[in-house]
Amino acid sequence: MSWFRRKDQKLKESEKKEIPSGLWEKCPSCNEILYKIELDKRHSVCHHCNHHFRVSPDVYLDLLFEEGTYTELFKDLKTNDPLKFKAGKKYKTQLKSAMEKTGHLDAIRCFDGMLNDRKIVLGIMNFKFIGGSMGIVVGEKVVRATFYAEENKVPLIIICASGGARMQEGALSLMQMARTGSQLAQFSKSGGLYITLLTDPTTGGVTASFGMLGDVILAEPGALIGFAGPRVIKQTIGEDLPKGFQRAEFLMEKGFVDRIVPRVDLKDELFNLISVLT
C-alpha cells in the first residue's frame, strides 16, 4: 500500500503547474481577480464594477491616436535641479530613478497629432513620475503646448494625473500655477478650445491651476479630484465629510466637472466636443 501512496504522491506533484506571474490583477474596488490580457483589452477597466485603473500615458496615446499620426513635442526638456535639493535622498537621485522607471524625462509629455480627422495638441501626465508632480518642466511644457495650439489654431487637450506641485523645486514649482494660468487665459482670449480630462488622482497645484481651467472639464469615473486631501480638510473644519467626497461623481453633482466619461468612450467624446465647439 505504501508503494501506491508514493506513486500517487509523485503523480500529484508532477501534475502541479507553475502559474506565470503578471497574468492576474486584483481589482481594488470589487476585489475580483481579473485576467490581465482581458483587462488590457478593456483599457484597464474592470468589467465587474467599472473601476478605472491608473494607467500609463501610452494607454491614452493608443486610445486617441492611430499609429504614425502623432509626433512628440518638446521631448528633450528636463529639469536641472535648480535648488540642489536634498532631503532623505538627493533630488537628482529621485529624478534618475523616475527616468529609469518610466523611460521619460518628466511627468508630462506633449503631442501634435490627429484625432480622427481633427488636428489637436495633447498633453498626458504620468503619475508614476514622482507622483505626477508639477515642476518647472511640467509648467514649461504646458505653456509651450498652449502657445503651440494658439499658433496653429487647434484645440488643446490635457489629461491630468498629479499629486500636486513638486516640493523639490520650491517656489519655482508654485510659479507654474500662475504661468500656465496666464498662458491659458491668453489662449482663451484668442478663441482657443481647451479641454481637460481629470484622472485618478488629480490633486494639489494641478487642480488649482490648469486642471480646472478647461472650457470643458471631463473626468474618469471614480477619479479622486481635489486640492487638499480629505484628512486635512476634515481636521481643518472639524466635521465628517460627505460620502464620495472629492470623487468625480460628487464633483459633477456640485458643478465642478462637466461630464464623466468612461475610458472606452473618450475618443468619441473628445471628437464630438471638438466637432461642435470649433
mmCIF file of C-alpha atoms in Angstrom:
data_model
loop_
_atom_site.group_PDB
_atom_site.id
_atom_site.type_symbol
_atom_site.label_atom_id
_atom_site.label_comp_id
_atom_site.label_asym_id
_atom_site.label_seq_id
_atom_site.Cartn_x
_atom_site.Cartn_y
_atom_site.Cartn_z
ATOM 1 C CA MET A 1 0.000 0.000 0.000
ATOM 2 C CA SER A 2 2.860 2.356 0.761
ATOM 3 C CA TRP A 3 4.097 1.881 -2.824
ATOM 4 C CA PHE A 4 0.719 3.070 -4.201
ATOM 5 C CA ARG A 5 0.717 6.053 -1.892
ATOM 6 C CA ARG A 6 4.232 7.039 -3.009
ATOM 7 C CA LYS A 7 3.273 6.645 -6.664
ATOM 8 C CA ASP A 8 0.091 8.675 -6.160
ATOM 9 C CA GLN A 9 2.082 11.372 -4.391
ATOM 10 C CA LYS A 10 4.580 11.559 -7.267
ATOM 11 C CA LEU A 11 1.761 11.862 -9.784
ATOM 12 C CA LYS A 12 0.139 14.714 -7.839
ATOM 13 C CA GLU A 13 3.445 16.545 -7.556
ATOM 14 C CA SER A 14 4.113 16.133 -11.285
ATOM 15 C CA GLU A 15 0.634 17.492 -12.099
ATOM 16 C CA LYS A 16 1.341 20.777 -10.311
ATOM 17 C CA LYS A 17 1.963 23.601 -12.762
ATOM 18 C CA GLU A 18 3.644 26.898 -12.186
ATOM 19 C CA ILE A 19 1.358 29.876 -12.859
ATOM 20 C CA PRO A 20 3.298 32.647 -14.629
ATOM 21 C CA SER A 21 3.376 35.901 -12.689
ATOM 22 C CA GLY A 22 1.746 39.040 -14.099
ATOM 23 C CA LEU A 23 -1.241 37.223 -15.609
ATOM 24 C CA TRP A 24 -3.775 38.305 -12.987
ATOM 25 C CA GLU A 25 -4.738 41.593 -11.370
ATOM 26 C CA LYS A 26 -6.928 42.175 -8.334
ATOM 27 C CA CYS A 27 -9.480 44.958 -8.651
ATOM 28 C CA PRO A 28 -9.046 47.344 -5.677
ATOM 29 C CA SER A 29 -12.739 48.247 -5.841
ATOM 30 C CA CYS A 30 -14.606 44.915 -6.010
ATOM 31 C CA ASN A 31 -11.705 42.519 -5.202
ATOM 32 C CA GLU A 32 -12.384 40.413 -8.299
ATOM 33 C CA ILE A 33 -9.353 38.654 -9.821
ATOM 34 C CA LEU A 34 -9.026 39.824 -13.420
ATOM 35 C CA TYR A 35 -7.168 38.225 -16.322
ATOM 36 C CA LYS A 36 -4.519 40.795 -17.272
ATOM 37 C CA ILE A 37 -4.802 40.243 -21.032
ATOM 38 C CA GLU A 38 -8.572 40.782 -20.959
ATOM 39 C CA LEU A 39 -8.104 43.793 -18.666
ATOM 40 C CA ASP A 40 -5.681 45.353 -21.148
ATOM 41 C CA LYS A 41 -8.202 44.839 -23.963
ATOM 42 C CA ARG A 42 -10.712 46.850 -21.919
ATOM 43 C CA HIS A 43 -8.197 49.715 -21.448
ATOM 44 C CA SER A 44 -7.665 48.681 -17.799
ATOM 45 C CA VAL A 45 -11.325 48.975 -16.776
ATOM 46 C CA CYS A 46 -12.830 46.265 -14.525
ATOM 47 C CA HIS A 47 -15.755 44.540 -16.274
ATOM 48 C CA HIS A 48 -17.349 43.713 -12.900
ATOM 49 C CA CYS A 49 -17.551 47.150 -11.265
ATOM 50 C CA ASN A 50 -16.260 49.590 -13.929
ATOM 51 C CA HIS A 51 -13.276 50.586 -11.779
ATOM 52 C CA HIS A 52 -10.771 52.571 -13.861
ATOM 53 C CA PHE A 53 -7.215 51.508 -13.050
ATOM 54 C CA ARG A 54 -4.430 54.056 -13.163
ATOM 55 C CA VAL A 55 -2.646 53.613 -16.474
ATOM 56 C CA SER A 56 0.483 54.791 -18.258
ATOM 57 C CA PRO A 57 0.355 57.608 -20.845
ATOM 58 C CA ASP A 58 0.823 55.020 -23.616
ATOM 59 C CA VAL A 59 -2.707 53.724 -22.998
ATOM 60 C CA TYR A 60 -4.177 57.147 -23.844
ATOM 61 C CA LEU A 61 -1.852 57.505 -26.839
ATOM 62 C CA ASP A 62 -3.092 54.199 -28.263
ATOM 63 C CA LEU A 63 -6.678 55.094 -27.392
ATOM 64 C CA LEU A 64 -6.734 58.524 -29.076
ATOM 65 C CA PHE A 65 -4.233 58.330 -31.932
ATOM 66 C CA GLU A 66 -3.682 55.916 -34.773
ATOM 67 C CA GLU A 67 -0.098 54.767 -35.165
ATOM 68 C CA GLY A 68 2.004 57.239 -37.130
ATOM 69 C CA THR A 69 -0.471 60.131 -36.784
ATOM 70 C CA TYR A 70 1.325 61.988 -33.985
ATOM 71 C CA THR A 71 4.706 63.442 -33.060
ATOM 72 C CA GLU A 72 6.075 64.310 -29.628
ATOM 73 C CA LEU A 73 6.738 67.968 -28.835
ATOM 74 C CA PHE A 74 9.430 69.457 -26.551
ATOM 75 C CA LYS A 75 10.683 65.960 -25.743
ATOM 76 C CA ASP A 76 14.212 66.984 -24.704
ATOM 77 C CA LEU A 77 13.191 69.268 -21.821
ATOM 78 C CA LYS A 78 14.362 68.171 -18.367
ATOM 79 C CA THR A 79 14.983 69.859 -15.020
ATOM 80 C CA ASN A 80 18.459 70.837 -13.847
ATOM 81 C CA ASP A 81 17.697 70.608 -10.092
ATOM 82 C CA PRO A 82 17.838 74.410 -9.599
ATOM 83 C CA LEU A 83 17.755 74.280 -5.770
ATOM 84 C CA LYS A 84 20.215 71.369 -5.413
ATOM 85 C CA PHE A 85 17.539 69.849 -3.186
ATOM 86 C CA LYS A 86 18.380 67.096 -0.720
ATOM 87 C CA ALA A 87 16.197 65.503 1.976
ATOM 88 C CA GLY A 88 16.069 61.748 2.610
ATOM 89 C CA LYS A 89 17.786 61.385 -0.739
ATOM 90 C CA LYS A 90 19.075 63.782 -3.375
ATOM 91 C CA TYR A 91 16.548 65.150 -5.853
ATOM 92 C CA LYS A 92 18.938 64.179 -8.657
ATOM 93 C CA THR A 93 18.761 60.579 -7.442
ATOM 94 C CA GLN A 94 14.931 60.705 -7.437
ATOM 95 C CA LEU A 95 14.946 62.108 -10.964
ATOM 96 C CA LYS A 96 17.305 59.450 -12.238
ATOM 97 C CA SER A 97 15.198 56.704 -10.654
ATOM 98 C CA ALA A 98 11.960 58.146 -12.121
ATOM 99 C CA MET A 99 13.512 58.429 -15.587
ATOM 100 C CA GLU A 100 14.687 54.825 -15.473
ATOM 101 C CA LYS A 101 11.325 53.612 -14.173
ATOM 102 C CA THR A 102 9.180 55.416 -16.758
ATOM 103 C CA GLY A 103 11.547 55.927 -19.676
ATOM 104 C CA HIS A 104 10.517 59.607 -19.739
ATOM 105 C CA LEU A 105 12.285 62.828 -18.737
ATOM 106 C CA ASP A 106 9.457 64.303 -16.646
ATOM 107 C CA ALA A 107 5.831 63.976 -15.567
ATOM 108 C CA ILE A 108 4.180 65.188 -18.786
ATOM 109 C CA ARG A 109 4.550 64.517 -22.492
ATOM 110 C CA CYS A 110 3.010 66.629 -25.245
ATOM 111 C CA PHE A 111 1.985 65.600 -28.753
ATOM 112 C CA ASP A 112 0.832 67.092 -32.033
ATOM 113 C CA GLY A 113 -1.486 64.617 -33.735
ATOM 114 C CA MET A 114 -4.716 63.691 -35.487
ATOM 115 C CA LEU A 115 -7.826 62.705 -33.544
ATOM 116 C CA ASN A 116 -9.693 61.056 -36.414
ATOM 117 C CA ASP A 117 -9.562 63.902 -38.974
ATOM 118 C CA ARG A 118 -9.052 66.701 -36.419
ATOM 119 C CA LYS A 119 -5.635 68.056 -35.512
ATOM 120 C CA ILE A 120 -5.061 68.540 -31.779
ATOM 121 C CA VAL A 121 -2.328 69.229 -29.254
ATOM 122 C CA LEU A 122 -2.386 66.670 -26.444
ATOM 123 C CA GLY A 123 -0.621 66.648 -23.081
ATOM 124 C CA ILE A 124 -0.599 63.474 -20.948
ATOM 125 C CA MET A 125 0.633 63.441 -17.356
ATOM 126 C CA ASN A 126 2.344 60.408 -15.813
ATOM 127 C CA PHE A 127 1.597 59.709 -12.136
ATOM 128 C CA LYS A 128 4.466 57.213 -11.962
ATOM 129 C CA PHE A 129 6.975 60.027 -12.436
ATOM 130 C CA ILE A 130 7.370 61.335 -8.859
ATOM 131 C CA GLY A 131 3.616 61.256 -8.333
ATOM 132 C CA GLY A 132 2.911 63.286 -11.486
ATOM 133 C CA SER A 133 4.202 66.311 -9.576
ATOM 134 C CA MET A 134 4.279 69.687 -11.317
ATOM 135 C CA GLY A 135 7.730 71.212 -11.519
ATOM 136 C CA ILE A 136 9.445 73.619 -13.871
ATOM 137 C CA VAL A 137 9.384 71.221 -16.829
ATOM 138 C CA VAL A 138 5.671 70.393 -16.472
ATOM 139 C CA GLY A 139 4.826 74.098 -16.315
ATOM 140 C CA GLU A 140 7.096 74.915 -19.250
ATOM 141 C CA LYS A 141 5.637 72.165 -21.421
ATOM 142 C CA VAL A 142 2.049 73.220 -20.669
ATOM 143 C CA VAL A 143 2.935 76.839 -21.529
ATOM 144 C CA ARG A 144 4.663 75.806 -24.762
ATOM 145 C CA ALA A 145 1.844 73.422 -25.727
ATOM 146 C CA THR A 146 -0.713 76.186 -25.163
ATOM 147 C CA PHE A 147 1.283 78.639 -27.273
ATOM 148 C CA TYR A 148 1.754 75.994 -29.983
ATOM 149 C CA ALA A 149 -2.010 75.281 -30.055
ATOM 150 C CA GLU A 150 -2.726 79.022 -30.294
ATOM 151 C CA GLU A 151 -0.261 79.492 -33.155
ATOM 152 C CA ASN A 152 -1.683 76.551 -35.092
ATOM 153 C CA LYS A 153 -5.306 77.330 -34.186
ATOM 154 C CA VAL A 154 -6.041 73.823 -32.910
ATOM 155 C CA PRO A 155 -7.712 72.539 -29.697
ATOM 156 C CA LEU A 156 -5.587 71.782 -26.647
ATOM 157 C CA ILE A 157 -6.359 68.698 -24.530
ATOM 158 C CA ILE A 158 -4.557 67.823 -21.288
ATOM 159 C CA ILE A 159 -5.023 64.529 -19.442
ATOM 160 C CA CYS A 160 -4.201 65.243 -15.802
ATOM 161 C CA ALA A 161 -2.829 62.884 -13.143
ATOM 162 C CA SER A 162 -0.923 64.517 -10.310
ATOM 163 C CA GLY A 163 -0.259 64.657 -6.602
ATOM 164 C CA GLY A 164 0.416 68.407 -6.807
ATOM 165 C CA ALA A 165 3.378 70.763 -7.017
ATOM 166 C CA ARG A 166 6.899 69.337 -6.766
ATOM 167 C CA MET A 167 8.308 70.403 -3.401
ATOM 168 C CA GLN A 168 11.880 69.673 -4.514
ATOM 169 C CA GLU A 169 11.672 72.776 -6.720
ATOM 170 C CA GLY A 170 10.060 75.001 -4.091
ATOM 171 C CA ALA A 171 8.618 78.334 -5.186
ATOM 172 C CA LEU A 172 9.834 77.712 -8.736
ATOM 173 C CA SER A 173 7.296 74.891 -8.883
ATOM 174 C CA LEU A 174 4.482 77.000 -7.412
ATOM 175 C CA MET A 175 5.185 79.698 -10.018
ATOM 176 C CA GLN A 176 3.997 77.275 -12.707
ATOM 177 C CA MET A 177 0.431 77.685 -11.478
ATOM 178 C CA ALA A 178 0.480 81.354 -12.439
ATOM 179 C CA ARG A 179 2.476 80.786 -15.652
ATOM 180 C CA THR A 180 0.137 78.122 -17.013
ATOM 181 C CA GLY A 181 -2.949 80.067 -15.951
ATOM 182 C CA SER A 182 -1.884 83.279 -17.675
ATOM 183 C CA GLN A 183 -0.959 81.481 -20.902
ATOM 184 C CA LEU A 184 -4.280 79.648 -20.916
ATOM 185 C CA ALA A 185 -6.104 82.963 -20.369
ATOM 186 C CA GLN A 186 -4.389 84.306 -23.480
ATOM 187 C CA PHE A 187 -5.341 81.146 -25.371
ATOM 188 C CA SER A 188 -8.973 81.576 -24.337
ATOM 189 C CA LYS A 189 -8.939 85.241 -25.352
ATOM 190 C CA SER A 190 -7.733 84.250 -28.821
ATOM 191 C CA GLY A 191 -10.691 81.852 -29.170
ATOM 192 C CA GLY A 192 -8.853 78.592 -28.484
ATOM 193 C CA LEU A 193 -10.628 75.485 -27.197
ATOM 194 C CA TYR A 194 -9.117 73.876 -24.093
ATOM 195 C CA ILE A 195 -10.387 70.551 -22.710
ATOM 196 C CA THR A 196 -9.120 68.779 -19.596
ATOM 197 C CA LEU A 197 -9.604 65.180 -18.511
ATOM 198 C CA LEU A 198 -9.146 64.639 -14.771
ATOM 199 C CA THR A 199 -7.999 61.106 -13.950
ATOM 200 C CA ASP A 200 -7.234 59.373 -10.667
ATOM 201 C CA PRO A 201 -5.734 61.249 -8.881
ATOM 202 C CA THR A 202 -5.732 64.939 -9.827
ATOM 203 C CA THR A 203 -4.851 66.971 -6.747
ATOM 204 C CA GLY A 204 -2.873 69.908 -5.365
ATOM 205 C CA GLY A 205 -1.396 72.587 -7.594
ATOM 206 C CA VAL A 206 -2.545 70.968 -10.840
ATOM 207 C CA THR A 207 -6.163 71.072 -9.653
ATOM 208 C CA ALA A 208 -5.634 74.675 -8.567
ATOM 209 C CA SER A 209 -4.287 75.702 -11.978
ATOM 210 C CA PHE A 210 -4.525 74.222 -15.473
ATOM 211 C CA GLY A 211 -6.508 71.138 -14.385
ATOM 212 C CA MET A 212 -9.630 73.170 -13.619
ATOM 213 C CA LEU A 213 -9.281 75.855 -16.293
ATOM 214 C CA GLY A 214 -10.729 73.895 -19.201
ATOM 215 C CA ASP A 215 -13.565 75.251 -21.297
ATOM 216 C CA VAL A 216 -14.881 71.722 -20.848
ATOM 217 C CA ILE A 217 -13.791 69.669 -17.826
ATOM 218 C CA LEU A 218 -14.157 65.907 -18.152
ATOM 219 C CA ALA A 219 -13.360 63.239 -15.558
ATOM 220 C CA GLU A 220 -12.974 59.487 -15.483
ATOM 221 C CA PRO A 221 -15.397 57.527 -13.273
ATOM 222 C CA GLY A 222 -14.366 57.397 -9.620
ATOM 223 C CA ALA A 223 -11.355 59.691 -10.047
ATOM 224 C CA LEU A 224 -10.030 61.392 -6.910
ATOM 225 C CA ILE A 225 -10.074 65.145 -7.565
ATOM 226 C CA GLY A 226 -9.304 67.896 -5.084
ATOM 227 C CA PHE A 227 -6.796 70.373 -3.692
ATOM 228 C CA ALA A 228 -6.034 69.296 -0.120
ATOM 229 C CA GLY A 229 -6.601 65.698 0.965
ATOM 230 C CA PRO A 230 -9.826 64.678 2.746
ATOM 231 C CA ARG A 231 -7.978 64.021 6.017
ATOM 232 C CA VAL A 232 -6.542 67.557 6.057
ATOM 233 C CA ILE A 233 -9.935 69.074 5.257
ATOM 234 C CA LYS A 234 -11.656 67.040 7.970
ATOM 235 C CA GLN A 235 -9.090 68.156 10.558
ATOM 236 C CA THR A 236 -9.445 71.787 9.432
ATOM 237 C CA ILE A 237 -13.240 72.066 9.518
ATOM 238 C CA GLY A 238 -13.758 69.516 12.299
ATOM 239 C CA GLU A 239 -16.631 67.750 10.546
ATOM 240 C CA ASP A 240 -17.217 64.450 8.802
ATOM 241 C CA LEU A 241 -17.128 64.724 5.011
ATOM 242 C CA PRO A 242 -19.980 63.608 2.727
ATOM 243 C CA LYS A 243 -19.868 60.130 1.217
ATOM 244 C CA GLY A 244 -17.876 60.077 -2.020
ATOM 245 C CA PHE A 245 -16.331 63.460 -1.228
ATOM 246 C CA GLN A 246 -13.710 64.503 -3.844
ATOM 247 C CA ARG A 247 -14.695 61.774 -6.257
ATOM 248 C CA ALA A 248 -15.636 62.638 -9.848
ATOM 249 C CA GLU A 249 -19.349 61.899 -9.348
ATOM 250 C CA PHE A 250 -19.567 64.186 -6.306
ATOM 251 C CA LEU A 251 -17.800 66.999 -8.172
ATOM 252 C CA MET A 252 -20.103 66.693 -11.163
ATOM 253 C CA GLU A 253 -23.105 66.875 -8.857
ATOM 254 C CA LYS A 254 -21.705 70.134 -7.409
ATOM 255 C CA GLY A 255 -20.909 71.610 -10.823
ATOM 256 C CA PHE A 256 -17.100 71.396 -10.802
ATOM 257 C CA VAL A 257 -16.994 68.758 -13.566
ATOM 258 C CA ASP A 258 -18.996 68.956 -16.791
ATOM 259 C CA ARG A 259 -19.145 65.300 -17.709
ATOM 260 C CA ILE A 260 -17.897 61.885 -16.551
ATOM 261 C CA VAL A 261 -16.542 59.873 -19.457
ATOM 262 C CA PRO A 262 -15.713 56.147 -19.338
ATOM 263 C CA ARG A 263 -12.300 55.479 -20.844
ATOM 264 C CA VAL A 264 -13.726 53.399 -23.683
ATOM 265 C CA ASP A 265 -15.840 56.392 -24.820
ATOM 266 C CA LEU A 266 -13.103 59.020 -24.511
ATOM 267 C CA LYS A 267 -12.085 59.244 -28.161
ATOM 268 C CA ASP A 268 -15.668 59.645 -29.422
ATOM 269 C CA GLU A 269 -16.469 62.155 -26.663
ATOM 270 C CA LEU A 270 -13.463 64.341 -27.460
ATOM 271 C CA PHE A 271 -14.087 64.168 -31.189
ATOM 272 C CA ASN A 272 -17.753 65.164 -30.769
ATOM 273 C CA LEU A 273 -16.844 68.083 -28.493
ATOM 274 C CA ILE A 274 -14.215 69.373 -30.906
ATOM 275 C CA SER A 275 -16.576 68.998 -33.862
ATOM 276 C CA VAL A 276 -19.303 71.009 -32.103
ATOM 277 C CA LEU A 277 -17.165 73.665 -30.415
ATOM 278 C CA THR A 278 -14.702 74.567 -33.192
#
